[in-house]
């Protein structure tokens, strides 16, 4: 079985040593690197593509959150912090596991256990977005529609949406082609969410999504979409 | 604002009391003159009234100037009484002299016939006037001084209460600063790693942390400590943080040996150093150097803490706000505190405390 690749990020050497020590009793993991600040970490993440980050929140110049926001694809994350839980809540992070330093072994074991459960549903590319003071992990699988709005891309997922400061063209290049399709100048759809495709008079196509959205494909994209659906 | 206003109000109250008090007294004398005298003159009555008010206000005002110049207002009750009693006698004598001269002159002018010489007039009337005058002056002095004494008592007790609250706050904020969860848990986490890596350092760190905790837990009520003790505390703190930040934290302490015995507000340097680490060292990838200096310049002891970093705009944190308050209260505005952003990414915090 492939080993879980881990990157440890903390500005204090002894704090990193501490994590390494805790990881010693886990044979199926591999520590692929250590980083002492966000910039250093980003470089290593881009090259080494770790599966899991142990990430300190308070670091010089850029915080752990800043780091995650800068990533195109966010690996699994376990936050480590010396703040108490109320202080962590103040960051308004939802659904993120965090360990409080000093870390108890049984708590660490629990975090690793939960991770195994999560990584069973693998192949889950996701991003980390701050929207209106709230941080979200957003899995691309769950994004059914992306709309362009001025300089922002609006991502629709579940019954929520967030704004991402990027142009649709830039975003399109980063997206998985087998998953997303640009139907027109202003909209990108998730192919997994297509319910029905209705031909319109004049050759254009209207796409009905399972969510009820009904974007209309442009002339050029209708042609492409027809090919795509056939294959 | 408050301090500028209060003397103004006091002066106007003082003059009100002077005019009303002496006018009432003078009117009483007029009434007595009117009921007893056989040949009452309105002109004489008016002159008597005006001269009484003017002379006695003048006399007591001179006394007040004297008392102010000799700082009677800052004496304690015993010292004050030692001055009020002879003061009342002296004022009684002055009253007697002024009054007899005035009365003699009025008699001279209005009745044209000097029935007797001033010496005779004085001998005849001095005793009664002196007794009455001393009584009046005693009342005046007591009223004046008791009023100010009471005012001062109220002010000091208010100030003491304020100081107690501030020091309590300082104590609490110090507690939360030193037991600052972030600092405390990071230190413990650091020690946990050191136990395996470097047991000797781990043991040292526990000693340092214990002393810091002891200081913040048990010495809260102490307001002032010697510069020597404060520097030792700061050294412990820096040594502990050095184990955590390693090469990112450098520090230099240059303290003038002649100054180590002076008393300074407890934790004033500690607060600045904590700040220097939190906003200077911890926020920079490569950390930097913290320099602590002391210097004696023209009646002041200057303590500076310098660290790399940018001065962040906005209000002081709790630590600095408390420090400012404590300095203002403990030195009654004669100590100063400033934090400035210098060239080359340097932040400089300076405390100036009057020496001796």
XYZ file of C-alpha atoms in Angstrom:
587
model
C 0.000 0.000 0.000
C 1.172 3.467 -0.829
C 2.486 5.401 2.129
C 0.766 8.605 3.223
C 3.067 11.508 2.316
C 3.271 14.092 5.086
C 4.614 17.639 5.235
C 5.120 19.238 8.660
C 4.783 23.016 8.771
C 5.691 24.971 11.911
C 8.048 27.869 12.532
C 9.434 26.244 15.677
C 11.873 23.422 15.181
C 10.963 21.720 18.439
C 7.298 21.765 17.525
C 8.161 19.958 14.275
C 10.303 17.462 16.198
C 7.319 16.816 18.417
C 5.119 15.874 15.430
C 7.842 13.682 13.981
C 8.096 11.876 17.277
C 4.344 11.308 17.391
C 4.410 9.961 13.827
C 7.091 7.392 14.650
C 4.497 4.830 15.682
C 2.751 5.035 12.293
C 4.568 2.753 9.840
C 2.402 3.562 6.811
C 3.315 7.244 6.670
C 6.291 8.979 5.165
C 7.508 12.420 6.219
C 8.507 13.989 2.931
C 9.547 17.322 4.331
C 9.418 20.086 6.896
C 8.724 23.761 6.346
C 9.198 26.648 8.738
C 6.990 29.205 7.020
C 4.150 29.448 4.516
C 6.275 30.342 1.484
C 8.657 27.485 2.133
C 5.670 25.173 2.546
C 3.970 26.257 -0.686
C 7.102 25.524 -2.658
C 7.357 22.033 -1.198
C 3.646 21.313 -1.638
C 3.810 22.257 -5.331
C 6.788 19.984 -5.918
C 6.275 17.070 -3.550
C 2.452 16.920 -3.542
C 1.962 15.683 0.029
C -1.235 13.896 1.052
C -1.372 15.437 4.501
C -0.211 18.647 6.119
C 0.431 19.196 9.812
C -0.032 22.922 9.824
C 0.654 25.521 12.517
C -1.722 28.476 12.374
C 0.486 31.259 13.742
C 3.576 31.649 11.629
C 5.684 34.661 10.631
C 4.346 36.811 7.781
C 1.724 34.358 6.548
C -0.624 32.226 8.636
C -1.584 28.640 7.975
C -4.874 29.897 6.530
C -3.054 32.180 4.117
C -1.060 29.197 2.938
C -4.154 27.065 2.268
C -5.856 29.888 0.392
C -2.875 30.119 -1.934
C -3.111 26.451 -2.950
C -4.912 25.258 -6.113
C -5.482 21.868 -4.603
C -5.499 21.447 -0.877
C -4.312 18.164 0.647
C -5.700 16.793 3.906
C -4.923 19.151 6.757
C -4.538 18.760 10.490
C -4.046 22.091 12.205
C -1.767 22.337 15.197
C -2.084 25.312 17.483
C -1.207 26.493 20.975
C -4.395 28.524 21.171
C -7.283 27.250 23.204
C -10.370 26.026 21.427
C -12.221 29.302 21.881
C -9.437 31.166 20.167
C -9.549 28.664 17.334
C -13.291 29.117 17.034
C -12.615 32.795 16.602
C -11.030 31.937 13.277
C -14.416 30.597 12.249
C -13.099 27.499 10.645
C -15.684 24.852 10.209
C -15.063 21.160 9.858
C -11.316 21.280 10.234
C -9.500 19.016 12.593
C -7.064 20.751 14.872
C -4.757 19.516 17.570
C -3.847 21.664 20.538
C -0.200 21.814 21.519
C 1.116 20.076 23.532
C -0.620 17.212 21.728
C -1.842 14.200 23.669
C -1.012 10.900 22.044
C -4.559 9.566 22.173
C -5.867 12.764 20.592
C -3.265 12.457 17.873
C -4.267 8.830 17.280
C -7.901 9.875 16.926
C -7.022 12.483 14.319
C -5.042 9.921 12.335
C -7.942 7.450 12.558
C -10.440 10.012 11.216
C -8.039 10.747 8.428
C -8.075 7.105 7.272
C -11.867 7.216 7.093
C -11.748 10.414 5.054
C -9.048 9.274 2.667
C -11.170 6.219 1.828
C -13.215 8.614 -0.301
C -10.140 9.638 -2.203
C -9.615 11.528 -5.419
C -11.229 14.537 -3.945
C -9.583 17.700 -5.183
C -10.541 20.695 -3.158
C -9.763 24.303 -2.415
C -9.757 26.456 0.705
C -11.766 29.639 0.424
C -12.428 32.518 2.752
C -15.785 34.048 2.118
C -17.393 36.597 4.414
C -15.184 35.759 7.417
C -15.907 32.064 7.049
C -13.424 29.511 5.772
C -14.634 26.643 3.586
C -13.034 23.535 2.216
C -14.757 23.037 -1.120
C -14.478 19.788 -2.994
C -14.662 20.245 -6.793
C -16.897 17.173 -6.978
C -19.542 19.119 -5.161
C -19.369 22.260 -7.262
C -22.139 21.971 -9.863
C -21.976 25.420 -11.408
C -19.497 28.257 -11.726
C -20.551 31.698 -12.856
C -18.493 34.694 -13.801
C -19.269 37.906 -11.976
C -16.991 40.856 -12.727
C -13.572 39.857 -11.409
C -14.947 36.984 -9.414
C -16.018 33.425 -10.053
C -19.038 32.346 -8.069
C -18.926 28.706 -7.072
C -22.237 26.957 -6.365
C -22.122 23.870 -4.168
C -24.792 22.164 -2.073
C -27.186 25.018 -1.424
C -24.379 27.510 -0.853
C -22.050 29.635 -2.934
C -18.747 31.416 -2.488
C -16.834 33.985 -4.467
C -13.336 33.312 -5.698
C -11.207 36.185 -6.905
C -10.247 34.839 -10.308
C -11.357 35.157 -13.900
C -13.328 32.296 -15.442
C -10.667 31.813 -18.141
C -7.935 31.389 -15.547
C -10.050 29.040 -13.509
C -11.008 26.950 -16.552
C -7.350 26.125 -17.211
C -6.931 24.770 -13.702
C -10.065 22.646 -13.709
C -10.284 18.958 -14.485
C -11.477 18.686 -18.106
C -13.236 15.411 -17.500
C -15.317 17.038 -14.808
C -16.041 20.591 -15.933
C -17.316 22.069 -19.150
C -17.532 25.694 -20.188
C -21.048 26.084 -21.634
C -20.800 29.748 -22.465
C -18.797 32.859 -21.753
C -20.114 33.245 -18.240
C -20.792 29.698 -17.023
C -19.007 26.435 -16.331
C -20.923 23.303 -15.401
C -20.002 20.085 -13.647
C -20.711 17.234 -16.111
C -21.702 14.879 -13.315
C -24.636 17.083 -12.531
C -26.231 17.024 -15.985
C -29.787 15.776 -15.873
C -31.011 16.418 -19.407
C -29.825 18.182 -22.542
C -32.521 19.842 -24.589
C -31.881 20.932 -28.201
C -33.194 24.384 -28.944
C -34.322 25.656 -32.344
C -31.241 26.928 -34.169
C -28.928 24.197 -32.992
C -28.101 25.462 -29.546
C -28.372 23.274 -26.457
C -29.949 23.925 -23.118
C -28.522 21.987 -20.208
C -30.746 20.993 -17.313
C -28.832 20.312 -14.142
C -30.012 18.040 -11.369
C -30.042 21.080 -9.147
C -32.617 22.805 -11.354
C -30.234 25.270 -12.987
C -30.656 25.521 -16.739
C -27.749 27.236 -18.482
C -27.831 27.629 -22.253
C -24.745 26.666 -24.243
C -23.344 29.061 -26.826
C -23.252 28.071 -30.519
C -19.628 27.022 -30.475
C -19.834 25.228 -27.138
C -23.040 23.454 -28.196
C -21.097 21.771 -30.960
C -18.402 20.702 -28.511
C -20.930 19.516 -26.012
C -22.697 17.367 -28.605
C -19.387 15.617 -29.369
C -18.640 15.203 -25.710
C -21.978 13.637 -24.922
C -21.764 11.226 -27.864
C -18.445 9.726 -26.760
C -9.159 69.181 30.811
C -10.395 68.324 34.262
C -7.241 69.585 35.919
C -7.395 72.854 34.068
C -10.951 73.451 35.105
C -10.799 72.688 38.791
C -8.615 75.631 40.021
C -10.865 78.042 38.174
C -13.917 76.754 39.990
C -12.085 76.812 43.317
C -11.006 80.425 42.828
C -14.477 81.576 42.028
C -15.806 79.671 45.024
C -13.098 81.237 47.159
C -13.957 84.755 46.071
C -17.664 84.114 46.471
C -17.094 82.963 50.029
C -14.811 85.916 50.719
C -17.294 88.511 49.493
C -20.396 86.935 50.945
C -18.763 86.045 54.268
C -17.222 89.445 54.922
C -20.267 91.302 53.601
C -22.493 89.442 56.069
C -20.069 90.183 58.888
C -19.889 93.848 57.879
C -23.681 94.084 57.665
C -23.944 92.639 61.136
C -21.574 95.322 62.434
C -23.648 97.951 60.603
C -26.770 96.669 62.310
C -25.105 96.857 65.696
C -23.875 100.374 64.941
C -27.358 101.387 63.743
C -29.134 100.112 66.860
C -26.591 101.402 69.359
C -25.405 104.663 67.908
C -27.259 107.884 68.650
C -26.104 109.753 65.564
C -26.194 107.233 62.667
C -24.652 108.496 59.425
C -25.340 106.759 56.142
C -22.063 107.975 54.686
C -20.100 106.606 57.592
C -22.072 103.372 57.372
C -21.202 102.986 53.707
C -17.543 103.728 54.345
C -17.477 101.309 57.245
C -19.058 98.608 55.144
C -16.695 99.040 52.208
C -13.578 99.369 54.333
C -14.477 96.316 56.414
C -14.995 94.144 53.382
C -11.877 95.438 51.606
C -9.521 95.312 54.578
C -10.502 91.865 55.803
C -10.532 90.344 52.374
C -7.114 91.868 51.803
C -5.787 90.533 55.111
C -7.074 87.030 54.620
C -6.066 87.047 50.971
C -2.498 87.920 51.954
C -2.598 85.022 54.353
C -3.885 82.750 51.611
C -1.057 83.761 49.295
C 1.416 83.070 52.060
C -0.142 79.676 52.767
C -0.146 78.732 49.091
C 3.454 79.810 48.647
C 4.473 77.679 51.623
C 2.465 74.691 50.442
C 0.120 74.513 53.412
C -2.288 72.645 51.140
C 0.006 69.619 51.017
C 0.589 69.269 54.765
C -0.908 66.560 56.892
C -3.395 67.406 59.616
C -0.850 67.677 62.488
C 1.542 69.911 60.550
C -1.392 72.002 59.424
C -2.686 72.560 62.957
C 0.807 73.604 64.110
C 0.624 76.402 61.564
C -3.039 77.317 61.932
C -2.894 78.050 65.679
C -0.038 80.633 65.609
C -1.479 81.758 62.274
C -4.754 82.640 63.965
C -2.900 84.669 66.635
C -0.816 86.543 64.046
C -3.925 87.210 61.986
C -5.680 88.354 65.177
C -2.906 90.875 65.786
C -3.026 92.073 62.177
C -6.779 92.387 62.456
C -6.449 94.396 65.652
C -3.914 96.793 64.162
C -5.861 97.329 60.950
C -9.148 97.737 62.760
C -7.922 100.138 65.419
C -6.163 102.299 62.835
C -9.259 102.371 60.697
C -11.607 103.159 63.550
C -9.295 105.837 64.883
C -9.061 107.478 61.456
C -12.833 107.400 60.999
C -13.309 108.959 64.406
C -10.723 111.555 63.516
C -12.352 112.432 60.176
C -15.969 112.366 61.193
C -15.915 113.932 64.562
C -13.038 116.308 63.850
C -12.105 116.394 67.507
C -9.404 113.894 68.362
C -10.689 113.125 71.780
C -7.705 110.956 72.477
C -4.381 109.934 70.929
C -4.140 106.705 68.865
C -2.145 105.108 71.682
C -4.903 105.784 74.137
C -7.561 104.632 71.668
C -5.576 101.467 71.069
C -5.139 100.743 74.783
C -8.818 101.234 75.364
C -10.130 99.050 72.478
C -7.358 96.622 71.507
C -8.272 93.806 73.855
C -11.890 93.494 72.773
C -11.012 93.893 69.099
C -8.190 91.347 69.387
C -10.465 88.741 70.964
C -13.164 89.286 68.390
C -10.606 89.369 65.565
C -8.828 86.215 66.625
C -12.143 84.448 66.811
C -13.097 85.627 63.340
C -9.713 84.762 61.890
C -9.767 81.332 63.527
C -13.092 80.642 61.905
C -11.762 81.849 58.567
C -8.566 79.791 58.767
C -10.369 76.664 59.874
C -12.997 76.995 57.186
C -10.394 77.648 54.524
C -8.024 74.879 55.489
C -10.653 72.309 56.369
C -12.334 72.824 53.036
C -9.088 72.255 51.176
C -8.097 69.425 53.434
C -11.394 67.670 52.781
C -11.073 68.287 49.050
C -7.600 66.830 49.100
C -8.729 63.803 51.068
C -11.497 63.143 48.602
C -9.097 63.565 45.698
C -6.459 61.261 47.165
C -8.938 58.602 48.066
C -10.368 58.774 44.559
C -6.875 58.566 43.113
C -5.950 55.685 45.396
C -9.046 53.803 44.402
C -8.161 54.388 40.764
C -4.593 53.290 41.326
C -5.809 50.159 43.069
C -8.053 49.336 40.130
C -5.281 49.983 37.652
C -2.767 47.885 39.531
C -5.361 45.157 39.845
C -5.904 45.319 36.113
C -2.176 45.358 35.524
C -1.874 42.332 37.723
C -4.621 40.520 35.889
C -3.377 41.460 32.471
C 0.096 40.400 33.514
C -1.310 37.118 34.628
C -3.038 36.617 31.357
C 0.009 37.905 29.526
C 2.435 35.577 31.237
C -0.036 32.791 31.412
C -0.958 33.895 27.924
C -2.221 30.577 26.587
C -0.141 30.918 23.477
C 3.071 31.586 25.374
C 2.418 29.014 28.060
C 1.356 26.155 25.790
C 4.073 26.822 23.256
C 6.590 26.728 26.091
C 5.182 23.482 27.403
C 5.153 21.977 23.922
C 8.726 23.088 23.487
C 9.729 21.527 26.782
C 7.985 18.313 25.776
C 10.202 18.064 22.704
C 13.310 19.071 24.634
C 12.790 16.281 27.174
C 13.897 13.808 24.519
C 16.148 15.972 22.414
C 17.975 17.884 25.094
C 17.016 16.920 28.656
C 19.362 19.492 30.161
C 17.633 22.333 28.333
C 14.276 20.852 29.239
C 15.157 20.951 32.934
C 16.406 24.509 32.591
C 13.214 25.528 30.770
C 11.069 24.108 33.564
C 13.041 26.139 36.122
C 12.648 29.324 34.106
C 8.979 28.776 33.440
C 8.364 27.992 37.122
C 9.984 31.248 38.208
C 8.008 33.248 35.684
C 4.797 31.627 36.816
C 5.678 32.203 40.450
C 6.326 35.881 39.818
C 3.071 36.413 38.019
C 1.033 34.339 40.447
C 2.349 35.659 43.735
C 3.827 39.136 43.269
C 0.799 40.827 41.812
C 0.401 43.445 44.521
C 3.977 44.740 44.345
C 4.034 47.964 42.343
C 7.740 48.722 42.151
C 10.882 46.599 42.008
C 14.538 47.355 41.452
C 15.883 47.563 37.930
C 18.149 44.630 38.834
C 15.209 42.347 39.687
C 13.264 43.414 36.620
C 16.232 42.710 34.351
C 16.694 39.270 35.919
C 13.075 38.476 35.220
C 13.408 39.672 31.647
C 16.540 37.565 31.228
C 14.642 34.465 32.366
C 11.843 35.239 29.968
C 14.215 35.799 27.061
C 16.186 32.648 27.835
C 12.983 30.625 27.777
C 11.824 32.194 24.519
C 15.285 31.630 23.070
C 14.845 27.887 23.606
C 11.717 28.194 21.484
C 12.776 30.613 18.764
C 16.384 29.408 18.728
C 18.548 31.376 16.288
C 15.620 33.621 15.346
C 15.813 35.382 18.705
C 18.929 37.359 19.587
C 19.107 39.750 22.492
C 21.488 42.240 24.077
C 21.057 43.860 27.471
C 23.079 46.971 28.281
C 22.271 48.147 31.765
C 24.201 50.866 33.533
C 25.624 49.375 36.767
C 24.954 52.608 38.651
C 21.262 52.319 37.905
C 20.518 48.757 38.997
C 19.229 49.850 42.409
C 16.628 52.312 41.161
C 12.996 51.403 41.589
C 10.853 50.998 38.494
C 7.277 49.862 37.946
C 7.179 46.091 38.076
C 7.074 44.364 34.682
C 7.473 47.604 32.711
C 10.440 46.229 30.742
C 8.907 42.767 30.616
C 5.801 44.181 28.937
C 7.926 45.865 26.285
C 10.022 42.753 25.670
C 6.942 40.564 25.382
C 5.608 43.012 22.841
C 8.906 43.013 20.975
C 8.749 39.232 20.641
C 5.081 39.063 19.765
C 5.117 41.818 17.148
C 8.791 41.822 16.169
C 10.462 38.421 16.354
C 7.510 36.048 15.926
C 6.303 37.855 12.820
C 9.596 37.672 10.972
C 10.934 34.575 9.305
C 14.477 35.409 10.299
C 13.586 36.914 13.671
C 16.051 39.541 14.849
C 17.744 41.321 17.704
C 16.094 42.767 20.801
C 18.185 45.373 22.563
C 17.497 46.659 26.072
C 19.319 49.773 27.207
C 19.245 52.044 30.235
C 20.645 55.509 30.435
C 20.588 58.426 32.860
C 19.916 61.779 31.263
C 19.174 65.013 33.118
C 17.148 63.798 36.066
C 15.540 60.964 34.132
C 16.293 57.292 33.757
C 15.623 56.256 30.207
C 14.862 52.616 29.450
C 14.636 51.576 25.812
C 13.639 48.316 24.153
C 14.406 48.024 20.470
C 13.265 45.349 18.074
C 13.029 44.799 14.340
C 9.626 45.280 12.775
C 7.120 47.870 11.698
C 5.023 49.853 14.083
C 1.491 48.701 13.526
C -1.050 51.444 13.218
C -3.906 51.430 15.676
C -4.408 51.489 19.398
C -2.089 50.064 21.998
C -2.762 46.571 23.171
C -3.828 45.896 26.746
C -0.224 45.610 27.913
C 0.915 48.988 26.614
C -2.284 50.726 27.633
C -1.839 49.467 31.154
C 1.790 50.515 31.192
C 0.886 54.058 30.162
C -1.774 54.262 32.879
C 0.528 52.943 35.558
C 3.310 55.347 34.629
C 0.910 58.283 34.584
C -0.472 57.445 38.015
C 2.658 56.303 39.802
C 4.707 59.295 38.638
C 1.880 61.801 38.462
C 2.523 62.598 34.842
C 6.290 63.060 35.179
C 7.148 59.749 33.530
C 6.757 59.342 29.784
C 6.317 56.424 27.437
C 6.672 56.445 23.685
C 6.796 53.798 20.993
C 8.069 54.837 17.593
C 8.860 53.258 14.271
C 12.412 54.160 13.248
C 14.284 53.838 9.979
C 15.459 50.414 8.777
C 12.453 48.524 10.175
C 13.203 49.248 13.818
C 10.622 49.767 16.547
C 11.818 51.645 19.606
C 9.929 51.771 22.896
C 11.145 54.287 25.466
C 10.199 54.775 29.110
C 11.503 57.866 30.928
C 11.211 57.804 34.703
C 12.269 60.699 36.946
C 15.306 59.520 38.923
C 15.173 59.946 42.725
